[in-house]
mmCIF file of N, CA and C and ligand atoms in Angstrom:
data_model
loop_
_atom_site.group_PDB
_atom_site.id
_atom_site.type_symbol
_atom_site.label_atom_id
_atom_site.label_comp_id
_atom_site.label_asym_id
_atom_site.label_seq_id
_atom_site.Cartn_x
_atom_site.Cartn_y
_atom_site.Cartn_z
ATOM 1 N N MET A 1 -1.804 7.059 48.015
ATOM 2 C CA MET A 1 -1.707 8.409 48.597
ATOM 3 C C MET A 1 -2.516 9.392 47.760
ATOM 4 N N ASP A 2 -3.302 10.198 48.403
ATOM 5 C CA ASP A 2 -4.234 11.088 47.709
ATOM 6 C C ASP A 2 -3.538 12.092 46.797
ATOM 7 N N ASP A 3 -2.406 12.584 47.253
ATOM 8 C CA ASP A 3 -1.775 13.704 46.558
ATOM 9 C C ASP A 3 -0.661 13.264 45.606
ATOM 10 N N CYS A 4 -0.652 11.997 45.229
ATOM 11 C CA CYS A 4 0.454 11.456 44.430
ATOM 12 C C CYS A 4 0.009 11.224 42.985
ATOM 13 N N LEU A 5 0.754 11.796 42.057
ATOM 14 C CA LEU A 5 0.430 11.694 40.634
ATOM 15 C C LEU A 5 0.325 10.236 40.164
ATOM 16 N N PHE A 6 1.302 9.417 40.559
ATOM 17 C CA PHE A 6 1.287 8.034 40.076
ATOM 18 C C PHE A 6 0.215 7.199 40.766
ATOM 19 N N CYS A 7 -0.128 7.517 42.005
ATOM 20 C CA CYS A 7 -1.287 6.846 42.634
ATOM 21 C C CYS A 7 -2.558 7.214 41.875
ATOM 22 N N LYS A 8 -2.652 8.457 41.408
ATOM 23 C CA LYS A 8 -3.824 8.877 40.616
ATOM 24 C C LYS A 8 -3.859 8.131 39.291
ATOM 25 N N ILE A 9 -2.712 7.902 38.678
ATOM 26 C CA ILE A 9 -2.653 7.086 37.451
ATOM 27 C C ILE A 9 -3.132 5.671 37.763
ATOM 28 N N LEU A 10 -2.674 5.113 38.878
ATOM 29 C CA LEU A 10 -3.103 3.748 39.262
ATOM 30 C C LEU A 10 -4.611 3.673 39.476
ATOM 31 N N LYS A 11 -5.190 4.737 40.021
ATOM 32 C CA LYS A 11 -6.641 4.760 40.274
ATOM 33 C C LYS A 11 -7.428 5.098 39.014
ATOM 34 N N GLY A 12 -6.718 5.452 37.923
ATOM 35 C CA GLY A 12 -7.398 5.818 36.681
ATOM 36 C C GLY A 12 -7.919 7.248 36.681
ATOM 37 N N GLU A 13 -7.518 8.025 37.678
ATOM 38 C CA GLU A 13 -7.964 9.428 37.747
ATOM 39 C C GLU A 13 -7.212 10.309 36.759
ATOM 40 N N ILE A 14 -6.010 9.855 36.395
ATOM 41 C CA ILE A 14 -5.218 10.516 35.347
ATOM 42 C C ILE A 14 -4.926 9.437 34.303
ATOM 43 N N PRO A 15 -5.160 9.750 33.010
ATOM 44 C CA PRO A 15 -4.967 8.720 31.984
ATOM 45 C C PRO A 15 -3.495 8.346 31.784
ATOM 46 N N SER A 16 -3.279 7.119 31.348
ATOM 47 C CA SER A 16 -1.923 6.668 31.027
ATOM 48 C C SER A 16 -2.030 5.623 29.934
ATOM 49 N N GLU A 17 -0.918 5.429 29.230
ATOM 50 C CA GLU A 17 -0.883 4.402 28.180
ATOM 51 C C GLU A 17 -0.208 3.166 28.732
ATOM 52 N N LYS A 18 -1.028 2.168 29.066
ATOM 53 C CA LYS A 18 -0.538 0.965 29.741
ATOM 54 C C LYS A 18 0.369 0.121 28.854
ATOM 55 N N ILE A 19 1.457 -0.347 29.445
ATOM 56 C CA ILE A 19 2.400 -1.242 28.767
ATOM 57 C C ILE A 19 2.321 -2.635 29.367
ATOM 58 N N TYR A 20 2.126 -2.676 30.698
ATOM 59 C CA TYR A 20 2.198 -3.955 31.422
ATOM 60 C C TYR A 20 1.482 -3.778 32.755
ATOM 61 N N GLU A 21 0.887 -4.879 33.234
ATOM 62 C CA GLU A 21 0.286 -4.834 34.575
ATOM 63 C C GLU A 21 0.257 -6.232 35.175
ATOM 64 N N ASP A 22 0.577 -6.332 36.460
ATOM 65 C CA ASP A 22 0.291 -7.549 37.217
ATOM 66 C C ASP A 22 -0.251 -7.110 38.574
ATOM 67 N N ASP A 23 -0.335 -8.027 39.520
ATOM 68 C CA ASP A 23 -0.979 -7.642 40.781
ATOM 69 C C ASP A 23 -0.151 -6.647 41.601
ATOM 70 N N LYS A 24 1.149 -6.545 41.312
ATOM 71 C CA LYS A 24 1.997 -5.658 42.124
ATOM 72 C C LYS A 24 2.628 -4.502 41.358
ATOM 73 N N VAL A 25 2.645 -4.604 40.039
ATOM 74 C CA VAL A 25 3.386 -3.631 39.213
ATOM 75 C C VAL A 25 2.513 -3.111 38.079
ATOM 76 N N TYR A 26 2.682 -1.825 37.763
ATOM 77 C CA TYR A 26 2.021 -1.215 36.603
ATOM 78 C C TYR A 26 3.095 -0.489 35.797
ATOM 79 N N ALA A 27 3.013 -0.582 34.467
ATOM 80 C CA ALA A 27 3.966 0.126 33.605
ATOM 81 C C ALA A 27 3.215 0.868 32.524
ATOM 82 N N PHE A 28 3.712 2.058 32.204
ATOM 83 C CA PHE A 28 3.037 2.929 31.242
ATOM 84 C C PHE A 28 4.067 3.806 30.538
ATOM 85 N N LYS A 29 3.641 4.436 29.438
ATOM 86 C CA LYS A 29 4.549 5.283 28.671
ATOM 87 C C LYS A 29 4.824 6.587 29.399
ATOM 88 N N ASP A 30 6.097 6.993 29.407
ATOM 89 C CA ASP A 30 6.431 8.299 29.959
ATOM 90 C C ASP A 30 5.846 9.388 29.058
ATOM 91 N N ILE A 31 5.289 10.405 29.663
ATOM 92 C CA ILE A 31 4.608 11.471 28.918
ATOM 93 C C ILE A 31 5.601 12.351 28.138
ATOM 94 N N ALA A 32 6.852 12.364 28.551
ATOM 95 C CA ALA A 32 7.887 13.176 27.880
ATOM 96 C C ALA A 32 9.084 12.277 27.565
ATOM 97 N N PRO A 33 8.931 11.421 26.536
ATOM 98 C CA PRO A 33 9.943 10.378 26.304
ATOM 99 C C PRO A 33 11.332 10.932 26.021
ATOM 100 N N MET A 34 12.337 10.311 26.647
ATOM 101 C CA MET A 34 13.733 10.704 26.441
ATOM 102 C C MET A 34 14.465 9.684 25.583
ATOM 103 N N ALA A 35 13.730 8.764 24.977
ATOM 104 C CA ALA A 35 14.276 7.789 24.027
ATOM 105 C C ALA A 35 13.092 7.313 23.198
ATOM 106 N N LYS A 36 13.396 6.553 22.125
ATOM 107 C CA LYS A 36 12.324 6.055 21.254
ATOM 108 C C LYS A 36 11.271 5.303 22.075
ATOM 109 N N TYR A 37 11.740 4.489 23.006
ATOM 110 C CA TYR A 37 10.840 3.830 23.963
ATOM 111 C C TYR A 37 11.214 4.300 25.360
ATOM 112 N N HIS A 38 10.243 4.783 26.099
ATOM 113 C CA HIS A 38 10.497 5.259 27.460
ATOM 114 C C HIS A 38 9.278 4.910 28.318
ATOM 115 N N PHE A 39 9.463 3.849 29.100
ATOM 116 C CA PHE A 39 8.372 3.344 29.937
ATOM 117 C C PHE A 39 8.708 3.551 31.413
ATOM 118 N N LEU A 40 7.682 3.694 32.230
ATOM 119 C CA LEU A 40 7.852 3.811 33.682
ATOM 120 C C LEU A 40 7.218 2.608 34.361
ATOM 121 N N PHE A 41 7.948 1.995 35.266
ATOM 122 C CA PHE A 41 7.459 0.847 36.045
ATOM 123 C C PHE A 41 7.267 1.299 37.479
ATOM 124 N N ILE A 42 6.065 1.098 38.000
ATOM 125 C CA ILE A 42 5.799 1.542 39.375
ATOM 126 C C ILE A 42 5.180 0.406 40.197
ATOM 127 N N PRO A 43 5.574 0.325 41.470
ATOM 128 C CA PRO A 43 4.878 -0.588 42.374
ATOM 129 C C PRO A 43 3.461 -0.050 42.618
ATOM 130 N N LYS A 44 2.494 -0.952 42.738
ATOM 131 C CA LYS A 44 1.125 -0.492 43.018
ATOM 132 C C LYS A 44 1.011 0.074 44.431
ATOM 133 N N GLU A 45 1.890 -0.407 45.300
ATOM 134 C CA GLU A 45 1.901 0.112 46.673
ATOM 135 C C GLU A 45 2.763 1.365 46.724
ATOM 136 N N HIS A 46 2.214 2.445 47.250
ATOM 137 C CA HIS A 46 2.952 3.715 47.285
ATOM 138 C C HIS A 46 4.173 3.662 48.203
ATOM 139 N N GLY A 47 5.283 4.144 47.677
ATOM 140 C CA GLY A 47 6.486 4.409 48.468
ATOM 141 C C GLY A 47 7.156 5.567 47.757
ATOM 142 N N GLN A 48 7.971 6.333 48.462
ATOM 143 C CA GLN A 48 8.494 7.566 47.877
ATOM 144 C C GLN A 48 9.543 7.314 46.790
ATOM 145 N N ASN A 49 10.439 6.377 47.061
ATOM 146 C CA ASN A 49 11.488 6.026 46.092
ATOM 147 C C ASN A 49 12.146 4.731 46.578
ATOM 148 N N ILE A 50 13.255 4.328 45.944
ATOM 149 C CA ILE A 50 13.815 3.020 46.312
ATOM 150 C C ILE A 50 14.373 2.960 47.727
ATOM 151 N N ASN A 51 14.482 4.101 48.395
ATOM 152 C CA ASN A 51 14.819 4.053 49.830
ATOM 153 C C ASN A 51 13.752 3.283 50.610
ATOM 154 N N ASP A 52 12.543 3.222 50.072
ATOM 155 C CA ASP A 52 11.431 2.540 50.748
ATOM 156 C C ASP A 52 11.218 1.108 50.245
ATOM 157 N N VAL A 53 12.037 0.663 49.284
ATOM 158 C CA VAL A 53 11.798 -0.646 48.662
ATOM 159 C C VAL A 53 12.641 -1.729 49.330
ATOM 160 N N SER A 54 12.023 -2.881 49.612
ATOM 161 C CA SER A 54 12.804 -4.029 50.085
ATOM 162 C C SER A 54 12.794 -5.146 49.041
ATOM 163 N N ASP A 55 11.677 -5.298 48.336
ATOM 164 C CA ASP A 55 11.587 -6.334 47.293
ATOM 165 C C ASP A 55 11.832 -5.695 45.921
ATOM 166 N N PHE A 56 13.026 -5.907 45.385
ATOM 167 C CA PHE A 56 13.340 -5.387 44.053
ATOM 168 C C PHE A 56 13.023 -6.413 42.970
ATOM 169 N N ASN A 57 12.894 -7.663 43.394
ATOM 170 C CA ASN A 57 12.728 -8.738 42.430
ATOM 171 C C ASN A 57 11.477 -8.587 41.585
ATOM 172 N N THR A 58 10.380 -8.266 42.244
ATOM 173 C CA THR A 58 9.085 -8.216 41.556
ATOM 174 C C THR A 58 9.104 -7.212 40.410
ATOM 175 N N ILE A 59 9.626 -6.038 40.656
ATOM 176 C CA ILE A 59 9.594 -4.991 39.638
ATOM 177 C C ILE A 59 10.601 -5.304 38.520
ATOM 178 N N PHE A 60 11.748 -5.883 38.882
ATOM 179 C CA PHE A 60 12.715 -6.230 37.829
ATOM 180 C C PHE A 60 12.241 -7.409 36.995
ATOM 181 N N GLU A 61 11.492 -8.311 37.579
ATOM 182 C CA GLU A 61 10.892 -9.395 36.778
ATOM 183 C C GLU A 61 9.936 -8.800 35.760
ATOM 184 N N ALA A 62 9.167 -7.805 36.171
ATOM 185 C CA ALA A 62 8.229 -7.136 35.253
ATOM 186 C C ALA A 62 9.002 -6.432 34.138
ATOM 187 N N ILE A 63 10.069 -5.742 34.499
ATOM 188 C CA ILE A 63 10.893 -5.049 33.494
ATOM 189 C C ILE A 63 11.440 -6.066 32.492
ATOM 190 N N LYS A 64 11.943 -7.189 33.001
ATOM 191 C CA LYS A 64 12.510 -8.198 32.104
ATOM 192 C C LYS A 64 11.463 -8.784 31.165
ATOM 193 N N LYS A 65 10.248 -8.933 31.635
ATOM 194 C CA LYS A 65 9.172 -9.435 30.761
ATOM 195 C C LYS A 65 8.942 -8.477 29.596
ATOM 196 N N VAL A 66 8.886 -7.195 29.906
ATOM 197 C CA VAL A 66 8.644 -6.194 28.856
ATOM 198 C C VAL A 66 9.855 -6.112 27.921
ATOM 199 N N VAL A 67 11.051 -6.187 28.478
ATOM 200 C CA VAL A 67 12.275 -6.194 27.660
ATOM 201 C C VAL A 67 12.213 -7.343 26.648
ATOM 202 N N ALA A 68 11.823 -8.512 27.096
ATOM 203 C CA ALA A 68 11.736 -9.671 26.193
ATOM 204 C C ALA A 68 10.631 -9.469 25.160
ATOM 205 N N GLU A 69 9.481 -8.985 25.626
ATOM 206 C CA GLU A 69 8.323 -8.793 24.741
ATOM 207 C C GLU A 69 8.632 -7.790 23.622
ATOM 208 N N TYR A 70 9.378 -6.754 23.952
ATOM 209 C CA TYR A 70 9.703 -5.714 22.958
ATOM 210 C C TYR A 70 11.028 -5.977 22.235
ATOM 211 N N ASN A 71 11.647 -7.137 22.530
ATOM 212 C CA ASN A 71 12.918 -7.505 21.877
ATOM 213 C C ASN A 71 14.045 -6.491 22.105
ATOM 214 N N PHE A 72 14.120 -5.965 23.315
ATOM 215 C CA PHE A 72 15.204 -5.041 23.655
ATOM 216 C C PHE A 72 16.473 -5.798 24.087
ATOM 217 N N THR A 73 16.345 -7.091 24.328
ATOM 218 C CA THR A 73 17.389 -7.871 24.998
ATOM 219 C C THR A 73 18.773 -7.692 24.382
ATOM 220 N N ASP A 74 18.899 -7.907 23.078
ATOM 221 C CA ASP A 74 20.235 -7.919 22.463
ATOM 222 C C ASP A 74 20.750 -6.533 22.118
ATOM 223 N N ASP A 75 19.913 -5.681 21.579
ATOM 224 C CA ASP A 75 20.366 -4.323 21.245
ATOM 225 C C ASP A 75 20.699 -3.544 22.513
ATOM 226 N N GLY A 76 19.964 -3.813 23.572
ATOM 227 C CA GLY A 76 20.250 -3.200 24.862
ATOM 228 C C GLY A 76 19.267 -2.115 25.246
ATOM 229 N N TYR A 77 19.420 -1.664 26.454
ATOM 230 C CA TYR A 77 18.468 -0.724 27.045
ATOM 231 C C TYR A 77 19.078 -0.169 28.320
ATOM 232 N N ARG A 78 18.367 0.735 28.963
ATOM 233 C CA ARG A 78 18.851 1.315 30.217
ATOM 234 C C ARG A 78 17.702 1.374 31.214
ATOM 235 N N VAL A 79 18.015 1.051 32.463
ATOM 236 C CA VAL A 79 17.037 1.171 33.553
ATOM 237 C C VAL A 79 17.583 2.188 34.546
ATOM 238 N N VAL A 80 16.748 3.177 34.872
ATOM 239 C CA VAL A 80 17.192 4.284 35.728
ATOM 240 C C VAL A 80 16.167 4.520 36.822
ATOM 241 N N THR A 81 16.644 4.811 38.016
ATOM 242 C CA THR A 81 15.733 5.286 39.057
ATOM 243 C C THR A 81 16.373 6.495 39.743
ATOM 244 N N ASN A 82 15.650 7.581 39.787
ATOM 245 C CA ASN A 82 16.154 8.819 40.371
ATOM 246 C C ASN A 82 15.660 8.944 41.811
ATOM 247 N N VAL A 83 16.572 9.355 42.698
ATOM 248 C CA VAL A 83 16.221 9.438 44.121
ATOM 249 C C VAL A 83 16.489 10.848 44.657
ATOM 250 N N ASN A 84 15.419 11.454 45.139
ATOM 251 C CA ASN A 84 15.484 12.746 45.842
ATOM 252 C C ASN A 84 16.241 13.829 45.057
ATOM 253 N N LYS A 85 16.750 14.812 45.770
ATOM 254 C CA LYS A 85 17.247 16.045 45.132
ATOM 255 C C LYS A 85 18.427 15.810 44.189
ATOM 256 N N PHE A 86 19.471 15.172 44.672
ATOM 257 C CA PHE A 86 20.654 15.002 43.829
ATOM 258 C C PHE A 86 20.381 14.052 42.664
ATOM 259 N N GLY A 87 19.449 13.146 42.847
ATOM 260 C CA GLY A 87 19.078 12.230 41.770
ATOM 261 C C GLY A 87 18.152 12.863 40.746
ATOM 262 N N GLY A 88 17.607 14.046 41.091
ATOM 263 C CA GLY A 88 16.703 14.724 40.165
ATOM 264 C C GLY A 88 15.309 14.143 40.135
ATOM 265 N N GLN A 89 14.896 13.521 41.228
ATOM 266 C CA GLN A 89 13.543 12.937 41.266
ATOM 267 C C GLN A 89 12.491 14.038 41.276
ATOM 268 N N THR A 90 11.475 13.877 40.413
ATOM 269 C CA THR A 90 10.400 14.880 40.361
ATOM 270 C C THR A 90 9.048 14.324 40.796
ATOM 271 N N VAL A 91 8.858 13.017 40.659
ATOM 272 C CA VAL A 91 7.607 12.392 41.113
ATOM 273 C C VAL A 91 7.966 11.427 42.244
ATOM 274 N N PHE A 92 7.360 11.645 43.408
ATOM 275 C CA PHE A 92 7.772 10.918 44.601
ATOM 276 C C PHE A 92 6.908 9.697 44.874
ATOM 277 N N HIS A 93 6.818 8.857 43.847
ATOM 278 C CA HIS A 93 6.281 7.494 43.935
ATOM 279 C C HIS A 93 7.315 6.638 43.201
ATOM 280 N N THR A 94 7.856 5.652 43.882
ATOM 281 C CA THR A 94 8.932 4.819 43.309
ATOM 282 C C THR A 94 8.667 4.477 41.854
ATOM 283 N N HIS A 95 9.665 4.708 41.005
ATOM 284 C CA HIS A 95 9.522 4.313 39.601
ATOM 285 C C HIS A 95 10.875 4.049 38.973
ATOM 286 N N PHE A 96 10.859 3.137 38.004
ATOM 287 C CA PHE A 96 12.039 2.805 37.217
ATOM 288 C C PHE A 96 11.767 3.191 35.778
ATOM 289 N N HIS A 97 12.681 3.966 35.194
ATOM 290 C CA HIS A 97 12.589 4.301 33.780
ATOM 291 C C HIS A 97 13.216 3.169 32.973
ATOM 292 N N LEU A 98 12.537 2.718 31.930
ATOM 293 C CA LEU A 98 13.132 1.801 30.952
ATOM 294 C C LEU A 98 13.262 2.560 29.639
ATOM 295 N N LEU A 99 14.513 2.733 29.186
ATOM 296 C CA LEU A 99 14.799 3.499 27.972
ATOM 297 C C LEU A 99 15.402 2.546 26.946
ATOM 298 N N ALA A 100 14.923 2.621 25.710
ATOM 299 C CA ALA A 100 15.390 1.669 24.701
ATOM 300 C C ALA A 100 15.069 2.166 23.302
ATOM 301 N N GLY A 101 15.524 1.383 22.307
ATOM 302 C CA GLY A 101 15.139 1.627 20.918
ATOM 303 C C GLY A 101 16.082 2.494 20.126
ATOM 304 N N GLU A 102 17.100 3.028 20.765
ATOM 305 C CA GLU A 102 18.093 3.844 20.060
ATOM 306 C C GLU A 102 19.341 3.943 20.941
ATOM 307 N N GLN A 103 20.439 4.439 20.348
ATOM 308 C CA GLN A 103 21.671 4.617 21.119
ATOM 309 C C GLN A 103 21.441 5.664 22.202
ATOM 310 N N LEU A 104 21.723 5.309 23.429
ATOM 311 C CA LEU A 104 21.552 6.219 24.562
ATOM 312 C C LEU A 104 22.885 6.895 24.886
ATOM 313 N N THR A 105 22.808 8.152 25.248
ATOM 314 C CA THR A 105 24.024 8.871 25.631
ATOM 315 C C THR A 105 23.923 9.270 27.105
ATOM 316 N N GLY A 106 24.950 9.921 27.613
ATOM 317 C CA GLY A 106 24.985 10.268 29.020
ATOM 318 C C GLY A 106 25.961 9.371 29.752
ATOM 319 N N PHE A 107 26.083 9.513 31.026
ATOM 320 C CA PHE A 107 27.049 8.758 31.831
ATOM 321 C C PHE A 107 28.450 8.871 31.222
ATOM 322 N N GLY A 108 28.766 10.049 30.658
ATOM 323 C CA GLY A 108 30.098 10.296 30.125
ATOM 324 C C GLY A 108 30.375 9.634 28.781
ATOM 325 N N ARG A 109 29.334 9.036 28.148
ATOM 326 C CA ARG A 109 29.569 8.333 26.874
ATOM 327 C C ARG A 109 29.037 9.137 25.706
HETATM 328 P P1 AMP B 1 11.614 11.446 37.732
HETATM 329 O O1 AMP B 1 12.086 12.774 37.212
HETATM 330 O O2 AMP B 1 12.668 10.364 37.743
HETATM 331 O O3 AMP B 1 10.909 11.589 39.059
HETATM 332 O O4 AMP B 1 10.583 10.909 36.656
HETATM 333 C C1 AMP B 1 9.258 11.328 36.563
HETATM 334 C C2 AMP B 1 8.827 11.010 35.169
HETATM 335 O O5 AMP B 1 7.415 11.049 35.144
HETATM 336 C C3 AMP B 1 9.319 12.005 34.104
HETATM 337 O O6 AMP B 1 10.095 11.321 33.129
HETATM 338 C C4 AMP B 1 8.017 12.572 33.527
HETATM 339 O O7 AMP B 1 8.081 12.804 32.140
HETATM 340 C C5 AMP B 1 7.011 11.490 33.877
HETATM 341 N N1 AMP B 1 5.622 11.930 33.985
HETATM 342 C C6 AMP B 1 5.151 13.014 34.644
HETATM 343 N N2 AMP B 1 3.810 13.081 34.548
HETATM 344 C C7 AMP B 1 3.426 11.997 33.804
HETATM 345 C C8 AMP B 1 2.170 11.507 33.342
HETATM 346 N N3 AMP B 1 1.011 12.121 33.638
HETATM 347 N N4 AMP B 1 2.163 10.391 32.589
HETATM 348 C C9 AMP B 1 3.316 9.768 32.282
HETATM 349 N N5 AMP B 1 4.528 10.156 32.700
HETATM 350 C C10 AMP B 1 4.593 11.261 33.448
HETATM 351 ZN ZN1 ZN B 2 1.901 7.173 44.932
#
């Protein structure tokens, strides 16, 4: 989509720090990290959010690969996806946040 920030990142029109890539998924560092490690995983095919997703396996396989590569497995991590207004979504291209590397707070904890 022409007017989509993450599509522009995929096209290389906006720079990003790549973490992972395969034929269907791209992952890069969040520009405003909310944890020591904060990566975004996006499908290469544009969709607005997970309301448009039918195949969740591909993106979660990619997340798990990065989790293993960065040794987040045992200490733990958090995966978040925000949807529309109540979810606080600000970029309308499906993405999953991977947060790790320190104790995470929120969700009443
Ligand atoms: P959300 O609020 O769930 O829609 O998440 C959008 C995320 O995109 C936020 O965490 C932003 O910090 C991040 N973001 C916005 N612009 C960029 C960019 N140019 N490069 C990397 N991350 C970005
Ligand atoms: Zn897009």
